[in-house]
């Protein structure tokens, strides 16, 4: 018997929370870092941390492009508040059920490494937590309502984040 989550079969959300949450985290980090700075590792470590941040951001962009390309090929929406037409389980979705949110979290952390603004680290985890509560949990109900056993089997094989 398929599990029906009342109200979730048509769309997971009415508002696209994830991009807004991560944009706020990225924008909020800069003034926090300048007006309430926290200690940062200095010296030669800055160059290494900058490189780590650059690699994280490059990896995040790669994950985002791969996820969006896979979703486009599958002909399902990329928008987190729209109805999923198909269950995507291939490519980066075979490693994470939420690769775009993993990549968004990596972007915020990468911004912290590049800028030396420590605030980006807690903001990344706050954004991930809010995304889980405001979007992922609702998306999971939506996907289970739309795809039933196929989605439950996918959940057993692939972790939510990584």
PDB file of N, CA and C in Angstrom, residues 41-148:
ATOM      1  N   UNK A  41      43.073  31.567  11.720  1.00  0.00           N
ATOM      2  CA  UNK A  41      44.453  31.113  11.609  1.00  0.00           C
ATOM      3  C   UNK A  41      45.162  32.044  10.636  1.00  0.00           C
ATOM      4  N   UNK A  42      46.328  32.515  11.001  1.00  0.00           N
ATOM      5  CA  UNK A  42      47.051  33.435  10.123  1.00  0.00           C
ATOM      6  C   UNK A  42      48.280  32.804   9.515  1.00  0.00           C
ATOM      7  N   UNK A  43      49.091  33.663   8.947  1.00  0.00           N
ATOM      8  CA  UNK A  43      50.370  33.237   8.393  1.00  0.00           C
ATOM      9  C   UNK A  43      50.232  32.413   7.128  1.00  0.00           C
ATOM     10  N   UNK A  44      51.164  31.463   6.977  1.00  0.00           N
ATOM     11  CA  UNK A  44      51.216  30.635   5.773  1.00  0.00           C
ATOM     12  C   UNK A  44      49.980  29.748   5.631  1.00  0.00           C
ATOM     13  N   UNK A  45      49.316  29.462   6.726  1.00  0.00           N
ATOM     14  CA  UNK A  45      48.105  28.626   6.656  1.00  0.00           C
ATOM     15  C   UNK A  45      47.020  29.292   5.817  1.00  0.00           C
ATOM     16  N   UNK A  46      47.034  30.627   5.743  1.00  0.00           N
ATOM     17  CA  UNK A  46      46.027  31.336   4.944  1.00  0.00           C
ATOM     18  C   UNK A  46      46.040  30.880   3.491  1.00  0.00           C
ATOM     19  N   UNK A  47      47.227  30.681   2.935  1.00  0.00           N
ATOM     20  CA  UNK A  47      47.327  30.260   1.540  1.00  0.00           C
ATOM     21  C   UNK A  47      46.760  28.852   1.347  1.00  0.00           C
ATOM     22  N   UNK A  48      47.053  27.977   2.279  1.00  0.00           N
ATOM     23  CA  UNK A  48      46.534  26.611   2.199  1.00  0.00           C
ATOM     24  C   UNK A  48      45.020  26.622   2.352  1.00  0.00           C
ATOM     25  N   UNK A  49      44.523  27.375   3.314  1.00  0.00           N
ATOM     26  CA  UNK A  49      43.075  27.443   3.544  1.00  0.00           C
ATOM     27  C   UNK A  49      42.356  28.092   2.360  1.00  0.00           C
ATOM     28  N   UNK A  50      42.993  29.095   1.751  1.00  0.00           N
ATOM     29  CA  UNK A  50      42.428  29.705   0.551  1.00  0.00           C
ATOM     30  C   UNK A  50      42.294  28.653  -0.545  1.00  0.00           C
ATOM     31  N   UNK A  51      43.333  27.845  -0.731  1.00  0.00           N
ATOM     32  CA  UNK A  51      43.299  26.784  -1.747  1.00  0.00           C
ATOM     33  C   UNK A  51      42.215  25.758  -1.428  1.00  0.00           C
ATOM     34  N   UNK A  52      42.085  25.398  -0.156  1.00  0.00           N
ATOM     35  CA  UNK A  52      41.036  24.460   0.260  1.00  0.00           C
ATOM     36  C   UNK A  52      39.664  25.050  -0.075  1.00  0.00           C
ATOM     37  N   UNK A  53      39.479  26.326   0.227  1.00  0.00           N
ATOM     38  CA  UNK A  53      38.215  26.992  -0.076  1.00  0.00           C
ATOM     39  C   UNK A  53      37.929  27.026  -1.562  1.00  0.00           C
ATOM     40  N   UNK A  54      38.947  27.323  -2.340  1.00  0.00           N
ATOM     41  CA  UNK A  54      38.788  27.345  -3.789  1.00  0.00           C
ATOM     42  C   UNK A  54      38.379  25.969  -4.302  1.00  0.00           C
ATOM     43  N   UNK A  55      39.049  24.928  -3.811  1.00  0.00           N
ATOM     44  CA  UNK A  55      38.713  23.558  -4.232  1.00  0.00           C
ATOM     45  C   UNK A  55      37.298  23.168  -3.798  1.00  0.00           C
ATOM     46  N   UNK A  56      36.893  23.599  -2.592  1.00  0.00           N
ATOM     47  CA  UNK A  56      35.525  23.299  -2.130  1.00  0.00           C
ATOM     48  C   UNK A  56      34.489  23.964  -3.024  1.00  0.00           C
ATOM     49  N   UNK A  57      34.737  25.208  -3.372  1.00  0.00           N
ATOM     50  CA  UNK A  57      33.788  25.927  -4.222  1.00  0.00           C
ATOM     51  C   UNK A  57      33.761  25.317  -5.621  1.00  0.00           C
ATOM     52  N   UNK A  58      34.925  24.968  -6.153  1.00  0.00           N
ATOM     53  CA  UNK A  58      34.965  24.320  -7.469  1.00  0.00           C
ATOM     54  C   UNK A  58      34.226  22.982  -7.425  1.00  0.00           C
ATOM     55  N   UNK A  59      34.439  22.211  -6.362  1.00  0.00           N
ATOM     56  CA  UNK A  59      33.725  20.941  -6.206  1.00  0.00           C
ATOM     57  C   UNK A  59      32.229  21.148  -6.082  1.00  0.00           C
ATOM     58  N   UNK A  60      31.837  22.167  -5.327  1.00  0.00           N
ATOM     59  CA  UNK A  60      30.416  22.459  -5.154  1.00  0.00           C
ATOM     60  C   UNK A  60      29.769  22.824  -6.482  1.00  0.00           C
ATOM     61  N   UNK A  61      30.449  23.632  -7.271  1.00  0.00           N
ATOM     62  CA  UNK A  61      29.913  24.008  -8.581  1.00  0.00           C
ATOM     63  C   UNK A  61      29.807  22.769  -9.472  1.00  0.00           C
ATOM     64  N   UNK A  62      30.817  21.906  -9.408  1.00  0.00           N
ATOM     65  CA  UNK A  62      30.765  20.660 -10.180  1.00  0.00           C
ATOM     66  C   UNK A  62      29.592  19.784  -9.783  1.00  0.00           C
ATOM     67  N   UNK A  63      29.360  19.650  -8.478  1.00  0.00           N
ATOM     68  CA  UNK A  63      28.229  18.858  -7.991  1.00  0.00           C
ATOM     69  C   UNK A  63      26.908  19.485  -8.439  1.00  0.00           C
ATOM     70  N   UNK A  64      26.803  20.810  -8.305  1.00  0.00           N
ATOM     71  CA  UNK A  64      25.573  21.502  -8.726  1.00  0.00           C
ATOM     72  C   UNK A  64      25.293  21.285 -10.206  1.00  0.00           C
ATOM     73  N   UNK A  65      26.312  21.465 -11.037  1.00  0.00           N
ATOM     74  CA  UNK A  65      26.127  21.295 -12.486  1.00  0.00           C
ATOM     75  C   UNK A  65      25.736  19.853 -12.798  1.00  0.00           C
ATOM     76  N   UNK A  66      26.414  18.895 -12.170  1.00  0.00           N
ATOM     77  CA  UNK A  66      26.093  17.482 -12.406  1.00  0.00           C
ATOM     78  C   UNK A  66      24.659  17.167 -11.982  1.00  0.00           C
ATOM     79  N   UNK A  67      24.250  17.668 -10.810  1.00  0.00           N
ATOM     80  CA  UNK A  67      22.890  17.405 -10.324  1.00  0.00           C
ATOM     81  C   UNK A  67      21.850  18.050 -11.219  1.00  0.00           C
ATOM     82  N   UNK A  68      22.084  19.296 -11.591  1.00  0.00           N
ATOM     83  CA  UNK A  68      21.100  19.997 -12.425  1.00  0.00           C
ATOM     84  C   UNK A  68      21.015  19.387 -13.819  1.00  0.00           C
ATOM     85  N   UNK A  69      22.150  18.954 -14.359  1.00  0.00           N
ATOM     86  CA  UNK A  69      22.148  18.299 -15.669  1.00  0.00           C
ATOM     87  C   UNK A  69      21.376  16.984 -15.603  1.00  0.00           C
ATOM     88  N   UNK A  70      21.610  16.217 -14.544  1.00  0.00           N
ATOM     89  CA  UNK A  70      20.891  14.945 -14.374  1.00  0.00           C
ATOM     90  C   UNK A  70      19.391  15.191 -14.241  1.00  0.00           C
ATOM     91  N   UNK A  71      19.013  16.202 -13.473  1.00  0.00           N
ATOM     92  CA  UNK A  71      17.590  16.509 -13.307  1.00  0.00           C
ATOM     93  C   UNK A  71      16.973  16.972 -14.626  1.00  0.00           C
ATOM     94  N   UNK A  72      17.712  17.764 -15.381  1.00  0.00           N
ATOM     95  CA  UNK A  72      17.210  18.242 -16.665  1.00  0.00           C
ATOM     96  C   UNK A  72      17.029  17.078 -17.641  1.00  0.00           C
ATOM     97  N   UNK A  73      18.001  16.170 -17.669  1.00  0.00           N
ATOM     98  CA  UNK A  73      17.890  14.994 -18.553  1.00  0.00           C
ATOM     99  C   UNK A  73      16.701  14.119 -18.162  1.00  0.00           C
ATOM    100  N   UNK A  74      16.418  14.057 -16.882  1.00  0.00           N
ATOM    101  CA  UNK A  74      15.303  13.244 -16.393  1.00  0.00           C
ATOM    102  C   UNK A  74      13.970  13.963 -16.583  1.00  0.00           C
ATOM    103  N   UNK A  75      14.040  15.221 -16.953  1.00  0.00           N
ATOM    104  CA  UNK A  75      12.854  16.060 -17.169  1.00  0.00           C
ATOM    105  C   UNK A  75      12.032  16.230 -15.897  1.00  0.00           C
ATOM    106  N   UNK A  76      12.753  16.557 -14.825  1.00  0.00           N
ATOM    107  CA  UNK A  76      12.066  16.902 -13.586  1.00  0.00           C
ATOM    108  C   UNK A  76      12.553  18.276 -13.152  1.00  0.00           C
ATOM    109  N   UNK A  77      11.836  18.889 -12.268  1.00  0.00           N
ATOM    110  CA  UNK A  77      12.149  20.256 -11.881  1.00  0.00           C
ATOM    111  C   UNK A  77      13.383  20.344 -10.981  1.00  0.00           C
ATOM    112  N   UNK A  78      14.091  21.440 -11.125  1.00  0.00           N
ATOM    113  CA  UNK A  78      15.214  21.751 -10.246  1.00  0.00           C
ATOM    114  C   UNK A  78      14.702  22.589  -9.075  1.00  0.00           C
ATOM    115  N   UNK A  79      13.575  23.235  -9.253  1.00  0.00           N
ATOM    116  CA  UNK A  79      13.037  24.138  -8.241  1.00  0.00           C
ATOM    117  C   UNK A  79      12.492  23.354  -7.045  1.00  0.00           C
ATOM    118  N   UNK A  80      12.946  23.695  -5.834  1.00  0.00           N
ATOM    119  CA  UNK A  80      12.596  22.896  -4.657  1.00  0.00           C
ATOM    120  C   UNK A  80      11.157  23.036  -4.172  1.00  0.00           C
ATOM    121  N   UNK A  81      10.390  23.918  -4.790  1.00  0.00           N
ATOM    122  CA  UNK A  81       8.989  24.078  -4.370  1.00  0.00           C
ATOM    123  C   UNK A  81       8.013  23.603  -5.448  1.00  0.00           C
ATOM    124  N   UNK A  82       8.529  22.930  -6.462  1.00  0.00           N
ATOM    125  CA  UNK A  82       7.688  22.413  -7.540  1.00  0.00           C
ATOM    126  C   UNK A  82       7.560  20.901  -7.465  1.00  0.00           C
ATOM    127  N   UNK A  83       6.540  20.381  -8.108  1.00  0.00           N
ATOM    128  CA  UNK A  83       6.263  18.943  -8.124  1.00  0.00           C
ATOM    129  C   UNK A  83       7.327  18.192  -8.921  1.00  0.00           C
ATOM    130  N   UNK A  84       7.846  17.121  -8.345  1.00  0.00           N
ATOM    131  CA  UNK A  84       8.804  16.257  -9.038  1.00  0.00           C
ATOM    132  C   UNK A  84       8.052  15.373 -10.025  1.00  0.00           C
ATOM    133  N   UNK A  85       8.475  15.388 -11.266  1.00  0.00           N
ATOM    134  CA  UNK A  85       7.842  14.558 -12.292  1.00  0.00           C
ATOM    135  C   UNK A  85       8.443  13.154 -12.324  1.00  0.00           C
ATOM    136  N   UNK A  86       9.726  13.067 -11.948  1.00  0.00           N
ATOM    137  CA  UNK A  86      10.419  11.781 -11.982  1.00  0.00           C
ATOM    138  C   UNK A  86      11.344  11.677 -10.780  1.00  0.00           C
ATOM    139  N   UNK A  87      11.581  10.466 -10.326  1.00  0.00           N
ATOM    140  CA  UNK A  87      12.521  10.210  -9.247  1.00  0.00           C
ATOM    141  C   UNK A  87      13.913  10.070  -9.856  1.00  0.00           C
ATOM    142  N   UNK A  88      14.839  10.909  -9.425  1.00  0.00           N
ATOM    143  CA  UNK A  88      16.197  10.910  -9.962  1.00  0.00           C
ATOM    144  C   UNK A  88      17.094  10.139  -8.995  1.00  0.00           C
ATOM    145  N   UNK A  89      17.712   9.058  -9.492  1.00  0.00           N
ATOM    146  CA  UNK A  89      18.542   8.202  -8.636  1.00  0.00           C
ATOM    147  C   UNK A  89      19.925   7.946  -9.227  1.00  0.00           C
ATOM    148  N   UNK A  90      20.216   8.535 -10.367  1.00  0.00           N
ATOM    149  CA  UNK A  90      21.497   8.289 -11.040  1.00  0.00           C
ATOM    150  C   UNK A  90      22.453   9.464 -10.849  1.00  0.00           C
ATOM    151  N   UNK A  91      23.694   9.264 -11.272  1.00  0.00           N
ATOM    152  CA  UNK A  91      24.698  10.325 -11.172  1.00  0.00           C
ATOM    153  C   UNK A  91      24.990  10.662  -9.714  1.00  0.00           C
ATOM    154  N   UNK A  92      25.068  11.942  -9.410  1.00  0.00           N
ATOM    155  CA  UNK A  92      25.365  12.359  -8.034  1.00  0.00           C
ATOM    156  C   UNK A  92      24.250  11.971  -7.070  1.00  0.00           C
ATOM    157  N   UNK A  93      23.059  11.688  -7.597  1.00  0.00           N
ATOM    158  CA  UNK A  93      21.947  11.260  -6.747  1.00  0.00           C
ATOM    159  C   UNK A  93      22.103   9.810  -6.287  1.00  0.00           C
ATOM    160  N   UNK A  94      23.073   9.108  -6.834  1.00  0.00           N
ATOM    161  CA  UNK A  94      23.381   7.754  -6.359  1.00  0.00           C
ATOM    162  C   UNK A  94      24.293   7.808  -5.130  1.00  0.00           C
ATOM    163  N   UNK A  95      24.846   8.982  -4.843  1.00  0.00           N
ATOM    164  CA  UNK A  95      25.738   9.178  -3.693  1.00  0.00           C
ATOM    165  C   UNK A  95      25.025   9.931  -2.572  1.00  0.00           C
ATOM    166  N   UNK A  96      24.176  10.881  -2.936  1.00  0.00           N
ATOM    167  CA  UNK A  96      23.447  11.710  -1.967  1.00  0.00           C
ATOM    168  C   UNK A  96      22.043  11.964  -2.492  1.00  0.00           C
ATOM    169  N   UNK A  97      21.057  11.891  -1.596  1.00  0.00           N
ATOM    170  CA  UNK A  97      19.695  12.216  -2.015  1.00  0.00           C
ATOM    171  C   UNK A  97      19.531  13.723  -2.203  1.00  0.00           C
ATOM    172  N   UNK A  98      20.465  14.505  -1.650  1.00  0.00           N
ATOM    173  CA  UNK A  98      20.374  15.968  -1.718  1.00  0.00           C
ATOM    174  C   UNK A  98      21.707  16.592  -2.130  1.00  0.00           C
ATOM    175  N   UNK A  99      22.218  16.236  -3.311  1.00  0.00           N
ATOM    176  CA  UNK A  99      23.545  16.742  -3.677  1.00  0.00           C
ATOM    177  C   UNK A  99      23.607  18.261  -3.843  1.00  0.00           C
ATOM    178  N   UNK A 100      22.525  18.876  -4.252  1.00  0.00           N
ATOM    179  CA  UNK A 100      22.547  20.334  -4.410  1.00  0.00           C
ATOM    180  C   UNK A 100      22.672  21.007  -3.052  1.00  0.00           C
ATOM    181  N   UNK A 101      22.027  20.473  -2.038  1.00  0.00           N
ATOM    182  CA  UNK A 101      22.137  21.066  -0.699  1.00  0.00           C
ATOM    183  C   UNK A 101      23.513  20.803  -0.098  1.00  0.00           C
ATOM    184  N   UNK A 102      24.089  19.643  -0.394  1.00  0.00           N
ATOM    185  CA  UNK A 102      25.468  19.369   0.025  1.00  0.00           C
ATOM    186  C   UNK A 102      26.391  20.402  -0.622  1.00  0.00           C
ATOM    187  N   UNK A 103      26.201  20.632  -1.922  1.00  0.00           N
ATOM    188  CA  UNK A 103      27.034  21.601  -2.640  1.00  0.00           C
ATOM    189  C   UNK A 103      26.839  23.014  -2.099  1.00  0.00           C
ATOM    190  N   UNK A 104      25.607  23.386  -1.790  1.00  0.00           N
ATOM    191  CA  UNK A 104      25.363  24.724  -1.234  1.00  0.00           C
ATOM    192  C   UNK A 104      26.067  24.899   0.106  1.00  0.00           C
ATOM    193  N   UNK A 105      26.058  23.865   0.925  1.00  0.00           N
ATOM    194  CA  UNK A 105      26.765  23.917   2.206  1.00  0.00           C
ATOM    195  C   UNK A 105      28.260  24.042   1.965  1.00  0.00           C
ATOM    196  N   UNK A 106      28.781  23.305   0.985  1.00  0.00           N
ATOM    197  CA  UNK A 106      30.197  23.410   0.631  1.00  0.00           C
ATOM    198  C   UNK A 106      30.553  24.814   0.158  1.00  0.00           C
ATOM    199  N   UNK A 107      29.654  25.464  -0.573  1.00  0.00           N
ATOM    200  CA  UNK A 107      29.908  26.838  -1.032  1.00  0.00           C
ATOM    201  C   UNK A 107      30.090  27.790   0.137  1.00  0.00           C
ATOM    202  N   UNK A 108      29.228  27.673   1.129  1.00  0.00           N
ATOM    203  CA  UNK A 108      29.324  28.573   2.287  1.00  0.00           C
ATOM    204  C   UNK A 108      30.612  28.292   3.066  1.00  0.00           C
ATOM    205  N   UNK A 109      30.945  27.031   3.261  1.00  0.00           N
ATOM    206  CA  UNK A 109      32.188  26.681   3.961  1.00  0.00           C
ATOM    207  C   UNK A 109      33.395  27.155   3.141  1.00  0.00           C
ATOM    208  N   UNK A 110      33.348  26.952   1.840  1.00  0.00           N
ATOM    209  CA  UNK A 110      34.429  27.426   0.975  1.00  0.00           C
ATOM    210  C   UNK A 110      34.606  28.927   1.065  1.00  0.00           C
ATOM    211  N   UNK A 111      33.501  29.667   1.154  1.00  0.00           N
ATOM    212  CA  UNK A 111      33.584  31.124   1.321  1.00  0.00           C
ATOM    213  C   UNK A 111      34.316  31.466   2.617  1.00  0.00           C
ATOM    214  N   UNK A 112      34.087  30.670   3.656  1.00  0.00           N
ATOM    215  CA  UNK A 112      34.797  30.893   4.920  1.00  0.00           C
ATOM    216  C   UNK A 112      36.287  30.676   4.784  1.00  0.00           C
ATOM    217  N   UNK A 113      36.691  29.611   4.106  1.00  0.00           N
ATOM    218  CA  UNK A 113      38.118  29.343   3.912  1.00  0.00           C
ATOM    219  C   UNK A 113      38.783  30.419   3.063  1.00  0.00           C
ATOM    220  N   UNK A 114      38.105  30.856   2.011  1.00  0.00           N
ATOM    221  CA  UNK A 114      38.690  31.864   1.120  1.00  0.00           C
ATOM    222  C   UNK A 114      38.786  33.226   1.801  1.00  0.00           C
ATOM    223  N   UNK A 115      37.737  33.617   2.492  1.00  0.00           N
ATOM    224  CA  UNK A 115      37.684  34.963   3.086  1.00  0.00           C
ATOM    225  C   UNK A 115      38.339  35.045   4.461  1.00  0.00           C
ATOM    226  N   UNK A 116      38.480  33.911   5.126  1.00  0.00           N
ATOM    227  CA  UNK A 116      38.990  33.941   6.498  1.00  0.00           C
ATOM    228  C   UNK A 116      37.940  34.416   7.493  1.00  0.00           C
ATOM    229  N   UNK A 117      36.680  34.394   7.081  1.00  0.00           N
ATOM    230  CA  UNK A 117      35.585  34.805   7.967  1.00  0.00           C
ATOM    231  C   UNK A 117      35.021  33.553   8.620  1.00  0.00           C
ATOM    232  N   UNK A 118      35.279  33.418   9.898  1.00  0.00           N
ATOM    233  CA  UNK A 118      34.895  32.223  10.659  1.00  0.00           C
ATOM    234  C   UNK A 118      33.381  32.056  10.730  1.00  0.00           C
ATOM    235  N   UNK A 119      32.646  33.149  10.649  1.00  0.00           N
ATOM    236  CA  UNK A 119      31.189  33.093  10.744  1.00  0.00           C
ATOM    237  C   UNK A 119      30.562  32.184   9.691  1.00  0.00           C
ATOM    238  N   UNK A 120      31.235  32.029   8.546  1.00  0.00           N
ATOM    239  CA  UNK A 120      30.662  31.184   7.499  1.00  0.00           C
ATOM    240  C   UNK A 120      30.508  29.732   7.937  1.00  0.00           C
ATOM    241  N   UNK A 121      31.346  29.273   8.844  1.00  0.00           N
ATOM    242  CA  UNK A 121      31.259  27.865   9.264  1.00  0.00           C
ATOM    243  C   UNK A 121      29.981  27.573  10.049  1.00  0.00           C
ATOM    244  N   UNK A 122      29.684  28.331  11.110  1.00  0.00           N
ATOM    245  CA  UNK A 122      28.395  28.059  11.773  1.00  0.00           C
ATOM    246  C   UNK A 122      27.198  28.391  10.879  1.00  0.00           C
ATOM    247  N   UNK A 123      27.337  29.424  10.036  1.00  0.00           N
ATOM    248  CA  UNK A 123      26.231  29.756   9.132  1.00  0.00           C
ATOM    249  C   UNK A 123      25.947  28.619   8.156  1.00  0.00           C
ATOM    250  N   UNK A 124      26.981  27.917   7.707  1.00  0.00           N
ATOM    251  CA  UNK A 124      26.783  26.780   6.800  1.00  0.00           C
ATOM    252  C   UNK A 124      25.970  25.688   7.486  1.00  0.00           C
ATOM    253  N   UNK A 125      26.293  25.410   8.739  1.00  0.00           N
ATOM    254  CA  UNK A 125      25.567  24.359   9.456  1.00  0.00           C
ATOM    255  C   UNK A 125      24.159  24.795   9.839  1.00  0.00           C
ATOM    256  N   UNK A 126      23.987  26.063  10.145  1.00  0.00           N
ATOM    257  CA  UNK A 126      22.635  26.588  10.407  1.00  0.00           C
ATOM    258  C   UNK A 126      21.801  26.498   9.131  1.00  0.00           C
ATOM    259  N   UNK A 127      22.387  26.877   7.998  1.00  0.00           N
ATOM    260  CA  UNK A 127      21.669  26.802   6.718  1.00  0.00           C
ATOM    261  C   UNK A 127      21.299  25.355   6.395  1.00  0.00           C
ATOM    262  N   UNK A 128      22.219  24.422   6.645  1.00  0.00           N
ATOM    263  CA  UNK A 128      21.932  23.003   6.385  1.00  0.00           C
ATOM    264  C   UNK A 128      20.796  22.511   7.284  1.00  0.00           C
ATOM    265  N   UNK A 129      20.821  22.896   8.553  1.00  0.00           N
ATOM    266  CA  UNK A 129      19.767  22.487   9.484  1.00  0.00           C
ATOM    267  C   UNK A 129      18.409  23.061   9.041  1.00  0.00           C
ATOM    268  N   UNK A 130      18.386  24.352   8.720  1.00  0.00           N
ATOM    269  CA  UNK A 130      17.131  24.976   8.290  1.00  0.00           C
ATOM    270  C   UNK A 130      16.632  24.361   6.979  1.00  0.00           C
ATOM    271  N   UNK A 131      17.547  24.051   6.090  1.00  0.00           N
ATOM    272  CA  UNK A 131      17.159  23.408   4.833  1.00  0.00           C
ATOM    273  C   UNK A 131      16.534  22.044   5.102  1.00  0.00           C
ATOM    274  N   UNK A 132      17.134  21.316   6.024  1.00  0.00           N
ATOM    275  CA  UNK A 132      16.551  20.008   6.350  1.00  0.00           C
ATOM    276  C   UNK A 132      15.141  20.156   6.908  1.00  0.00           C
ATOM    277  N   UNK A 133      14.966  21.094   7.835  1.00  0.00           N
ATOM    278  CA  UNK A 133      13.656  21.259   8.479  1.00  0.00           C
ATOM    279  C   UNK A 133      12.612  21.882   7.555  1.00  0.00           C
ATOM    280  N   UNK A 134      12.995  22.892   6.770  1.00  0.00           N
ATOM    281  CA  UNK A 134      12.022  23.614   5.951  1.00  0.00           C
ATOM    282  C   UNK A 134      11.835  23.027   4.557  1.00  0.00           C
ATOM    283  N   UNK A 135      12.798  22.229   4.098  1.00  0.00           N
ATOM    284  CA  UNK A 135      12.689  21.728   2.734  1.00  0.00           C
ATOM    285  C   UNK A 135      12.827  20.210   2.644  1.00  0.00           C
ATOM    286  N   UNK A 136      13.942  19.658   3.092  1.00  0.00           N
ATOM    287  CA  UNK A 136      14.214  18.238   2.855  1.00  0.00           C
ATOM    288  C   UNK A 136      13.132  17.337   3.434  1.00  0.00           C
ATOM    289  N   UNK A 137      12.743  17.574   4.670  1.00  0.00           N
ATOM    290  CA  UNK A 137      11.723  16.706   5.283  1.00  0.00           C
ATOM    291  C   UNK A 137      10.409  16.770   4.511  1.00  0.00           C
ATOM    292  N   UNK A 138      10.072  17.942   3.999  1.00  0.00           N
ATOM    293  CA  UNK A 138       8.853  18.095   3.197  1.00  0.00           C
ATOM    294  C   UNK A 138       9.039  17.452   1.813  1.00  0.00           C
ATOM    295  N   UNK A 139      10.239  17.610   1.240  1.00  0.00           N
ATOM    296  CA  UNK A 139      10.519  16.987  -0.057  1.00  0.00           C
ATOM    297  C   UNK A 139      10.428  15.467   0.046  1.00  0.00           C
ATOM    298  N   UNK A 140      10.912  14.919   1.150  1.00  0.00           N
ATOM    299  CA  UNK A 140      10.837  13.468   1.333  1.00  0.00           C
ATOM    300  C   UNK A 140       9.388  12.988   1.384  1.00  0.00           C
ATOM    301  N   UNK A 141       8.534  13.726   2.053  1.00  0.00           N
ATOM    302  CA  UNK A 141       7.106  13.366   2.085  1.00  0.00           C
ATOM    303  C   UNK A 141       6.502  13.466   0.686  1.00  0.00           C
ATOM    304  N   UNK A 142       6.898  14.507  -0.033  1.00  0.00           N
ATOM    305  CA  UNK A 142       6.411  14.687  -1.403  1.00  0.00           C
ATOM    306  C   UNK A 142       6.845  13.519  -2.287  1.00  0.00           C
ATOM    307  N   UNK A 143       8.125  13.167  -2.223  1.00  0.00           N
ATOM    308  CA  UNK A 143       8.639  12.085  -3.067  1.00  0.00           C
ATOM    309  C   UNK A 143       8.032  10.736  -2.693  1.00  0.00           C
ATOM    310  N   UNK A 144       7.816  10.513  -1.402  1.00  0.00           N
ATOM    311  CA  UNK A 144       7.177   9.259  -1.003  1.00  0.00           C
ATOM    312  C   UNK A 144       5.725   9.224  -1.473  1.00  0.00           C
ATOM    313  N   UNK A 145       5.066  10.350  -1.407  1.00  0.00           N
ATOM    314  CA  UNK A 145       3.689  10.423  -1.871  1.00  0.00           C
ATOM    315  C   UNK A 145       3.606  10.183  -3.377  1.00  0.00           C
ATOM    316  N   UNK A 146       4.570  10.703  -4.116  1.00  0.00           N
ATOM    317  CA  UNK A 146       4.562  10.576  -5.580  1.00  0.00           C
ATOM    318  C   UNK A 146       5.080   9.221  -6.072  1.00  0.00           C
ATOM    319  N   UNK A 147       6.117   8.680  -5.396  1.00  0.00           N
ATOM    320  CA  UNK A 147       6.803   7.511  -5.946  1.00  0.00           C
ATOM    321  C   UNK A 147       6.779   6.279  -5.045  1.00  0.00           C
ATOM    322  N   UNK A 148       6.177   6.398  -3.857  1.00  0.00           N
ATOM    323  CA  UNK A 148       5.949   5.260  -2.972  1.00  0.00           C
ATOM    324  C   UNK A 148       7.139   4.365  -2.735  1.00  0.00           C
TER     325      UNK A 148
END
